[in-house]
Amino acid sequence: MAYVRRYLPHLVLAIGAFVMLLPFYWMFLTSIRSPGEIFDVSLWPIPKDFSAGENFSRAASQVPMARFMLNGVIVCLGILIVQVLTAVPAAYALAKLRFPGRRLLMTLVIAALCVPIQALALPLFVGLAMTELLNTYFAMMAPFFLSVFAIFLFHQSFRSYPNEIIEAARMDGFSEMEICWRLVLRGSLPSLAAFSVFSLVAHWNDLYWPMIVVSDTNLAPPPLGMLYFADVESGANYGALMAGATIITAPMLVCFLLVRRHFIAGITMTGVK
Amino acid sequence: MTPQSVELRGIGKSFGTENVLKGIDLSVRPGEFLSLVGMSGCGKSTLLRMIAGLEAPDRGTVSIGGSDVTDMDPSERNLAMVFQSYALYPHMNVRQNIATPLRMRRLPLSARLPLIGGLFAPSQTLREIDAAVEQAAETLHIPHLLDRKPAQLSGGQRQRVALARALVRSPAAFLMDEPLSNLDAKLRAHMREELASLHRRLGATFIYVTHDQIEAMTMSDRIALMSEGRIEQLGTPDELYRSPATLTVARFIGTPSINLLPVEIDAQGKVAAFGQDLGLQAAAAHAGPATLGIRSEDLRPAAEGLAVRVLRAETHGADRFVSCQLLADETVRITLRQAAGETLETGADGLTHLAFAPERAHLFGADGARRELSVRERVAA
Amino acid sequence: MTATDFPAETTMATASSRSRTDRRMALRGLAFVAPAALLLIAIYILPMIVLAAFSVTDYQLGALSIRFVGLQNFTAAMDDDVFMRAFANTVLYAVIVIPFGVFLALGVALLVYNRKRSRAFWEVAYFLPVTATLVAMATVWQFLLHPSIGPVNAAIKWFGFEPVAFLSNPVLLIPTMAMIGIWQVLGFNMVLFLAGLTAIPKDLYEAARLDGARNPIDRFFTVTWPILGPTTMFVVVTTSISAFKVFETVAVLTKGRFGSETLLFNLYLEGFEYSNTGYAAALTLIFLAIVLILSIWQTVHMDRKVHY
């Protein structure tokens, strides 16, 4: 009885974890199995016929998989860089400088926090269509250039930076830009790391906006590419399809396993705001 | 319930390689106020948590009222504990906080469930609980706070709520883990008095953990002074002050701290400091270096004796403390206690002599244990 | 200069430079927020105005004429079977995802919290779906739930039951997608609960034990549940908001076939596939109203987070 009580939590957790991890396992297993084994539903990890090479090369040749990945990297990094460049000075000014309209801006930022991108998609799309900017990297990135969440987060974090150090730095001849980037941001590196993870994961996995503004296969980021690929294969070759899914999910999963703490902090930071 | 005794037999505990408790034997008499004092890390809190059942000893037994409770769950031991942080349930108001121990014991599980519990609660029991809560609140002068939440209370008020929650169900014994350490000095002094009078009124067994020797000295019937996982001395506050069993006890008890003089016991058992005979006789068997402890009130200015230089004097109300430096060894500091009006005549360089009452001096061997001491005629140097 | 007139001079100097410093600081502040403020106008404020304007017109993208139609788009939405179905589907989806996504996560968090050595492993196992690209994982689920070659149905058959047509039986479509939604949100909620559990002082559990809370159920209802209240509230709201935004699973698994549209997918079709811009704007405002109600409720609760 005591034995059961001791191991029952582990048993329950293991059953749950099996369900959580099954899709990942099945995805990987299928991606290294030969097409002939597709009707084999066993979970035995060693395929009779090892055809990882075949599946992965088919995934890479059927659709420009490398291109999708590159697009994903360009878009995610582009968004992140502009977000940080615009949000950090704004957050610093809101936290540490007095200027007219500060309160109004802060109110707008908090109000904008409640508005999801899906609600703005329509007018933004019309605007981009009118200026003939659809099917460009710019169109994919533009709506995310301003992250009100980043402003909010950095504002919270900057506020606790001691004013005395800022005043001392001013007297030592630091410019305001240097104070903002080299002193204050330095004190909030954990927030910056967490926000970067948050932003990268969110935009790497986003399907809605790219689906709206991109119809050119060569510009598709990974999720949209995956959708194209699934349509092209339409259930015919699961091995290659799973190989594609593996390629697309791998970067985030590997990063997650490498820097687990930062990842969990970054993704759940919306929870502690 | 009548107050119960608490018996500890051979309690041992290690965390990893560290031996936190090294075989503690202690019996607390029914209705006694016993303090466990010592520096932080001496094992006093661990010991209290073992009595409570929150931690299990590696060796030894705990019994309450004569029956062995070593393997019993805390909820079954009928003890009440006041935590340093007070541990009030933040979501409950004061009334509910105080009622919790009674609800847990007197209501069936079905009646304790949220939302539907009310349907199953026998109203007779609920009325009894209410009355008990009112009375506990009365005892601690907090009836006006019953509907507030802990966050709306001051530190002292929370302290009273924690006490009320403890005494609402007349437990076998009260356990208190540094309950006053989060209060400011003035309130602490007041609560000391109140706790002592509460103990007298209830006649219950109190086991009180503190690192503050003043709390222990002022409230306790007996004190167990702990150091490095052992009980150094168990006795009344007076015994600990007047005849400390070890150097550790002598150092810990008393404000200002006891004055310690390095001395030498020669082959005949004569005690000398820096070659100067002090007129004290120890056992010849104890020859070697030793320490002499002298309370500050047992010193007085004299024409001859220990030559010292006066450093400064502080007046604390009725008392005046004079800090001096021993001329023979300038690292030794001596504090002299005088009445506020008294003065100390010094020579040009602030030099003077101090004499002490030899019959009230304490001698400790190099191992820290107390040595027998008697007064004899002084031999001129 | 003498020692007496020195202080007087400095106060005068600071008084005159104070306003100059203030002005300089104000200018600097404005310069620092300018990029963000301009982007805020371009990305949030102007689009919101345009959106509201579209919603009262019959505008179609590319059309030459535009006509004011008042609230006609909103009344049309109420009579639109597809929209009402999408709305009902989304509500059904949320009603399944919220309780399971929240309470399973709480259960897992309670179990994981008390594991000492294996805690990190369980955290990773349950959090993995949160980081994975949902589009790719939905494709994997499609395969797993396949009626003839998927292992899930193979297992069902092995137990002697009829295979279940998870992705072709119209009645099961939304529940199936909700199940995938629970799978994805569970780890996220678990981590939020774990943070909440870590914040509960140990003393309270000890006090509860001494107060006579013998069994874990008593301790759960005396300490854990009430103190986790704000966390639970927050988890429920974030889970509802994300449930109302369900899109990827529909886009991958059904593309809205068999009456399985959700709010956002319907919105996507109207606005971007059929180019009914005016009508889609009205639908967007309805969607936004739902999300805003949830967000505001959340913000209000966040402010009262320290209600004890």
PDB file of N, CA and C in Angstrom, chain B residues 81-133:
ATOM      1  N   MET B  81       0.880  25.723  17.791  1.00  0.00           N
ATOM      2  CA  MET B  81       2.174  26.341  17.535  1.00  0.00           C
ATOM      3  C   MET B  81       1.964  27.765  17.054  1.00  0.00           C
ATOM      4  N   VAL B  82       2.804  28.669  17.536  1.00  0.00           N
ATOM      5  CA  VAL B  82       2.807  30.043  17.034  1.00  0.00           C
ATOM      6  C   VAL B  82       4.090  30.205  16.234  1.00  0.00           C
ATOM      7  N   PHE B  83       3.948  30.515  14.942  1.00  0.00           N
ATOM      8  CA  PHE B  83       5.106  30.587  14.069  1.00  0.00           C
ATOM      9  C   PHE B  83       5.713  31.985  14.089  1.00  0.00           C
ATOM     10  N   GLN B  84       6.978  32.033  13.720  1.00  0.00           N
ATOM     11  CA  GLN B  84       7.670  33.321  13.644  1.00  0.00           C
ATOM     12  C   GLN B  84       6.949  34.259  12.683  1.00  0.00           C
ATOM     13  N   SER B  85       6.495  33.696  11.542  1.00  0.00           N
ATOM     14  CA  SER B  85       5.782  34.506  10.542  1.00  0.00           C
ATOM     15  C   SER B  85       4.289  34.588  10.861  1.00  0.00           C
ATOM     16  N   TYR B  86       3.870  33.986  11.965  1.00  0.00           N
ATOM     17  CA  TYR B  86       2.472  33.876  12.410  1.00  0.00           C
ATOM     18  C   TYR B  86       1.663  32.887  11.587  1.00  0.00           C
ATOM     19  N   ALA B  87       2.018  32.703  10.271  1.00  0.00           N
ATOM     20  CA  ALA B  87       1.334  31.729   9.419  1.00  0.00           C
ATOM     21  C   ALA B  87      -0.180  31.826   9.518  1.00  0.00           C
ATOM     22  N   LEU B  88      -0.710  33.043   9.425  1.00  0.00           N
ATOM     23  CA  LEU B  88      -2.167  33.194   9.385  1.00  0.00           C
ATOM     24  C   LEU B  88      -2.629  32.914   7.960  1.00  0.00           C
ATOM     25  N   TYR B  89      -3.806  32.314   7.803  1.00  0.00           N
ATOM     26  CA  TYR B  89      -4.327  32.051   6.455  1.00  0.00           C
ATOM     27  C   TYR B  89      -4.774  33.377   5.852  1.00  0.00           C
ATOM     28  N   PRO B  90      -4.122  33.829   4.782  1.00  0.00           N
ATOM     29  CA  PRO B  90      -4.354  35.199   4.309  1.00  0.00           C
ATOM     30  C   PRO B  90      -5.760  35.422   3.751  1.00  0.00           C
ATOM     31  N   HIS B  91      -6.393  34.339   3.287  1.00  0.00           N
ATOM     32  CA  HIS B  91      -7.702  34.517   2.654  1.00  0.00           C
ATOM     33  C   HIS B  91      -8.837  34.475   3.655  1.00  0.00           C
ATOM     34  N   MET B  92      -8.523  34.118   4.907  1.00  0.00           N
ATOM     35  CA  MET B  92      -9.586  34.033   5.910  1.00  0.00           C
ATOM     36  C   MET B  92      -9.552  35.270   6.790  1.00  0.00           C
ATOM     37  N   ASN B  93     -10.719  35.670   7.314  1.00  0.00           N
ATOM     38  CA  ASN B  93     -10.684  36.762   8.271  1.00  0.00           C
ATOM     39  C   ASN B  93     -10.253  36.204   9.633  1.00  0.00           C
ATOM     40  N   VAL B  94     -10.110  37.093  10.595  1.00  0.00           N
ATOM     41  CA  VAL B  94      -9.577  36.686  11.887  1.00  0.00           C
ATOM     42  C   VAL B  94     -10.446  35.602  12.526  1.00  0.00           C
ATOM     43  N   ARG B  95     -11.771  35.785  12.431  1.00  0.00           N
ATOM     44  CA  ARG B  95     -12.688  34.822  13.033  1.00  0.00           C
ATOM     45  C   ARG B  95     -12.454  33.417  12.454  1.00  0.00           C
ATOM     46  N   GLN B  96     -12.368  33.380  11.113  1.00  0.00           N
ATOM     47  CA  GLN B  96     -12.176  32.076  10.468  1.00  0.00           C
ATOM     48  C   GLN B  96     -10.815  31.483  10.799  1.00  0.00           C
ATOM     49  N   ASN B  97      -9.813  32.354  10.894  1.00  0.00           N
ATOM     50  CA  ASN B  97      -8.486  31.871  11.261  1.00  0.00           C
ATOM     51  C   ASN B  97      -8.511  31.188  12.624  1.00  0.00           C
ATOM     52  N   ILE B  98      -9.140  31.864  13.567  1.00  0.00           N
ATOM     53  CA  ILE B  98      -9.147  31.307  14.925  1.00  0.00           C
ATOM     54  C   ILE B  98      -9.978  30.032  14.978  1.00  0.00           C
ATOM     55  N   ALA B  99     -11.039  29.992  14.143  1.00  0.00           N
ATOM     56  CA  ALA B  99     -11.939  28.842  14.191  1.00  0.00           C
ATOM     57  C   ALA B  99     -11.343  27.600  13.533  1.00  0.00           C
ATOM     58  N   THR B 100     -10.346  27.786  12.656  1.00  0.00           N
ATOM     59  CA  THR B 100      -9.858  26.655  11.868  1.00  0.00           C
ATOM     60  C   THR B 100      -9.491  25.408  12.692  1.00  0.00           C
ATOM     61  N   PRO B 101      -8.709  25.543  13.772  1.00  0.00           N
ATOM     62  CA  PRO B 101      -8.357  24.323  14.507  1.00  0.00           C
ATOM     63  C   PRO B 101      -9.582  23.586  15.046  1.00  0.00           C
ATOM     64  N   LEU B 102     -10.615  24.340  15.431  1.00  0.00           N
ATOM     65  CA  LEU B 102     -11.815  23.692  15.960  1.00  0.00           C
ATOM     66  C   LEU B 102     -12.617  23.031  14.847  1.00  0.00           C
ATOM     67  N   ARG B 103     -12.711  23.728  13.703  1.00  0.00           N
ATOM     68  CA  ARG B 103     -13.461  23.155  12.571  1.00  0.00           C
ATOM     69  C   ARG B 103     -12.814  21.843  12.135  1.00  0.00           C
ATOM     70  N   MET B 104     -11.473  21.858  12.096  1.00  0.00           N
ATOM     71  CA  MET B 104     -10.771  20.657  11.657  1.00  0.00           C
ATOM     72  C   MET B 104     -11.032  19.484  12.587  1.00  0.00           C
ATOM     73  N   ARG B 105     -11.141  19.767  13.886  1.00  0.00           N
ATOM     74  CA  ARG B 105     -11.272  18.682  14.844  1.00  0.00           C
ATOM     75  C   ARG B 105     -12.716  18.278  15.069  1.00  0.00           C
ATOM     76  N   ARG B 106     -13.618  19.245  15.032  1.00  0.00           N
ATOM     77  CA  ARG B 106     -14.987  18.914  15.462  1.00  0.00           C
ATOM     78  C   ARG B 106     -15.943  18.645  14.315  1.00  0.00           C
ATOM     79  N   LEU B 107     -15.619  19.142  13.112  1.00  0.00           N
ATOM     80  CA  LEU B 107     -16.555  18.932  11.999  1.00  0.00           C
ATOM     81  C   LEU B 107     -16.104  17.745  11.160  1.00  0.00           C
ATOM     82  N   PRO B 108     -17.054  16.971  10.604  1.00  0.00           N
ATOM     83  CA  PRO B 108     -16.677  15.885   9.704  1.00  0.00           C
ATOM     84  C   PRO B 108     -16.130  16.458   8.397  1.00  0.00           C
ATOM     85  N   LEU B 109     -15.390  15.653   7.644  1.00  0.00           N
ATOM     86  CA  LEU B 109     -14.771  16.100   6.402  1.00  0.00           C
ATOM     87  C   LEU B 109     -15.802  16.710   5.456  1.00  0.00           C
ATOM     88  N   SER B 110     -16.979  16.089   5.379  1.00  0.00           N
ATOM     89  CA  SER B 110     -18.002  16.585   4.445  1.00  0.00           C
ATOM     90  C   SER B 110     -18.370  18.026   4.765  1.00  0.00           C
ATOM     91  N   ALA B 111     -18.372  18.381   6.057  1.00  0.00           N
ATOM     92  CA  ALA B 111     -18.782  19.730   6.453  1.00  0.00           C
ATOM     93  C   ALA B 111     -17.663  20.740   6.281  1.00  0.00           C
ATOM     94  N   ARG B 112     -16.441  20.250   5.985  1.00  0.00           N
ATOM     95  CA  ARG B 112     -15.322  21.180   5.816  1.00  0.00           C
ATOM     96  C   ARG B 112     -15.090  21.548   4.366  1.00  0.00           C
ATOM     97  N   LEU B 113     -15.817  20.891   3.451  1.00  0.00           N
ATOM     98  CA  LEU B 113     -15.605  21.184   2.032  1.00  0.00           C
ATOM     99  C   LEU B 113     -16.108  22.579   1.706  1.00  0.00           C
ATOM    100  N   PRO B 114     -15.477  23.246   0.739  1.00  0.00           N
ATOM    101  CA  PRO B 114     -15.959  24.574   0.358  1.00  0.00           C
ATOM    102  C   PRO B 114     -17.343  24.471  -0.297  1.00  0.00           C
ATOM    103  N   LEU B 115     -18.068  25.544  -0.280  1.00  0.00           N
ATOM    104  CA  LEU B 115     -19.391  25.682  -0.906  1.00  0.00           C
ATOM    105  C   LEU B 115     -20.446  24.764  -0.304  1.00  0.00           C
ATOM    106  N   ILE B 116     -20.280  23.426  -0.468  1.00  0.00           N
ATOM    107  CA  ILE B 116     -21.355  22.536  -0.018  1.00  0.00           C
ATOM    108  C   ILE B 116     -21.232  22.186   1.456  1.00  0.00           C
ATOM    109  N   GLY B 117     -20.063  22.539   2.062  1.00  0.00           N
ATOM    110  CA  GLY B 117     -19.813  22.128   3.437  1.00  0.00           C
ATOM    111  C   GLY B 117     -20.894  22.568   4.407  1.00  0.00           C
ATOM    112  N   GLY B 118     -21.415  23.792   4.186  1.00  0.00           N
ATOM    113  CA  GLY B 118     -22.400  24.354   5.094  1.00  0.00           C
ATOM    114  C   GLY B 118     -23.614  23.462   5.284  1.00  0.00           C
ATOM    115  N   LEU B 119     -23.945  22.670   4.249  1.00  0.00           N
ATOM    116  CA  LEU B 119     -25.131  21.814   4.320  1.00  0.00           C
ATOM    117  C   LEU B 119     -24.974  20.707   5.359  1.00  0.00           C
ATOM    118  N   PHE B 120     -23.724  20.309   5.596  1.00  0.00           N
ATOM    119  CA  PHE B 120     -23.504  19.142   6.444  1.00  0.00           C
ATOM    120  C   PHE B 120     -23.128  19.501   7.871  1.00  0.00           C
ATOM    121  N   ALA B 121     -22.884  20.817   8.123  1.00  0.00           N
ATOM    122  CA  ALA B 121     -22.358  21.189   9.426  1.00  0.00           C
ATOM    123  C   ALA B 121     -23.475  21.184  10.466  1.00  0.00           C
ATOM    124  N   PRO B 122     -23.281  20.466  11.555  1.00  0.00           N
ATOM    125  CA  PRO B 122     -24.284  20.489  12.630  1.00  0.00           C
ATOM    126  C   PRO B 122     -24.258  21.856  13.311  1.00  0.00           C
ATOM    127  N   SER B 123     -25.443  22.488  13.419  1.00  0.00           N
ATOM    128  CA  SER B 123     -25.475  23.886  13.854  1.00  0.00           C
ATOM    129  C   SER B 123     -25.067  24.016  15.318  1.00  0.00           C
ATOM    130  N   GLN B 124     -25.326  22.982  16.115  1.00  0.00           N
ATOM    131  CA  GLN B 124     -24.936  23.001  17.524  1.00  0.00           C
ATOM    132  C   GLN B 124     -23.411  23.185  17.636  1.00  0.00           C
ATOM    133  N   THR B 125     -22.679  22.359  16.857  1.00  0.00           N
ATOM    134  CA  THR B 125     -21.217  22.438  16.883  1.00  0.00           C
ATOM    135  C   THR B 125     -20.754  23.813  16.426  1.00  0.00           C
ATOM    136  N   LEU B 126     -21.395  24.338  15.371  1.00  0.00           N
ATOM    137  CA  LEU B 126     -20.986  25.640  14.862  1.00  0.00           C
ATOM    138  C   LEU B 126     -21.133  26.714  15.922  1.00  0.00           C
ATOM    139  N   ARG B 127     -22.250  26.630  16.709  1.00  0.00           N
ATOM    140  CA  ARG B 127     -22.452  27.627  17.761  1.00  0.00           C
ATOM    141  C   ARG B 127     -21.374  27.517  18.822  1.00  0.00           C
ATOM    142  N   GLU B 128     -21.008  26.267  19.153  1.00  0.00           N
ATOM    143  CA  GLU B 128     -19.947  26.078  20.150  1.00  0.00           C
ATOM    144  C   GLU B 128     -18.634  26.683  19.653  1.00  0.00           C
ATOM    145  N   ILE B 129     -18.353  26.437  18.380  1.00  0.00           N
ATOM    146  CA  ILE B 129     -17.106  26.972  17.808  1.00  0.00           C
ATOM    147  C   ILE B 129     -17.108  28.489  17.885  1.00  0.00           C
ATOM    148  N   ASP B 130     -18.231  29.094  17.507  1.00  0.00           N
ATOM    149  CA  ASP B 130     -18.341  30.555  17.544  1.00  0.00           C
ATOM    150  C   ASP B 130     -18.068  31.091  18.940  1.00  0.00           C
ATOM    151  N   ALA B 131     -18.667  30.427  19.940  1.00  0.00           N
ATOM    152  CA  ALA B 131     -18.493  30.879  21.313  1.00  0.00           C
ATOM    153  C   ALA B 131     -17.027  30.777  21.718  1.00  0.00           C
ATOM    154  N   ALA B 132     -16.381  29.676  21.340  1.00  0.00           N
ATOM    155  CA  ALA B 132     -14.978  29.486  21.705  1.00  0.00           C
ATOM    156  C   ALA B 132     -14.107  30.554  21.054  1.00  0.00           C
ATOM    157  N   VAL B 133     -14.432  30.885  19.795  1.00  0.00           N
ATOM    158  CA  VAL B 133     -13.661  31.907  19.089  1.00  0.00           C
ATOM    159  C   VAL B 133     -13.812  33.251  19.787  1.00  0.00           C
TER     160      VAL B 133
END
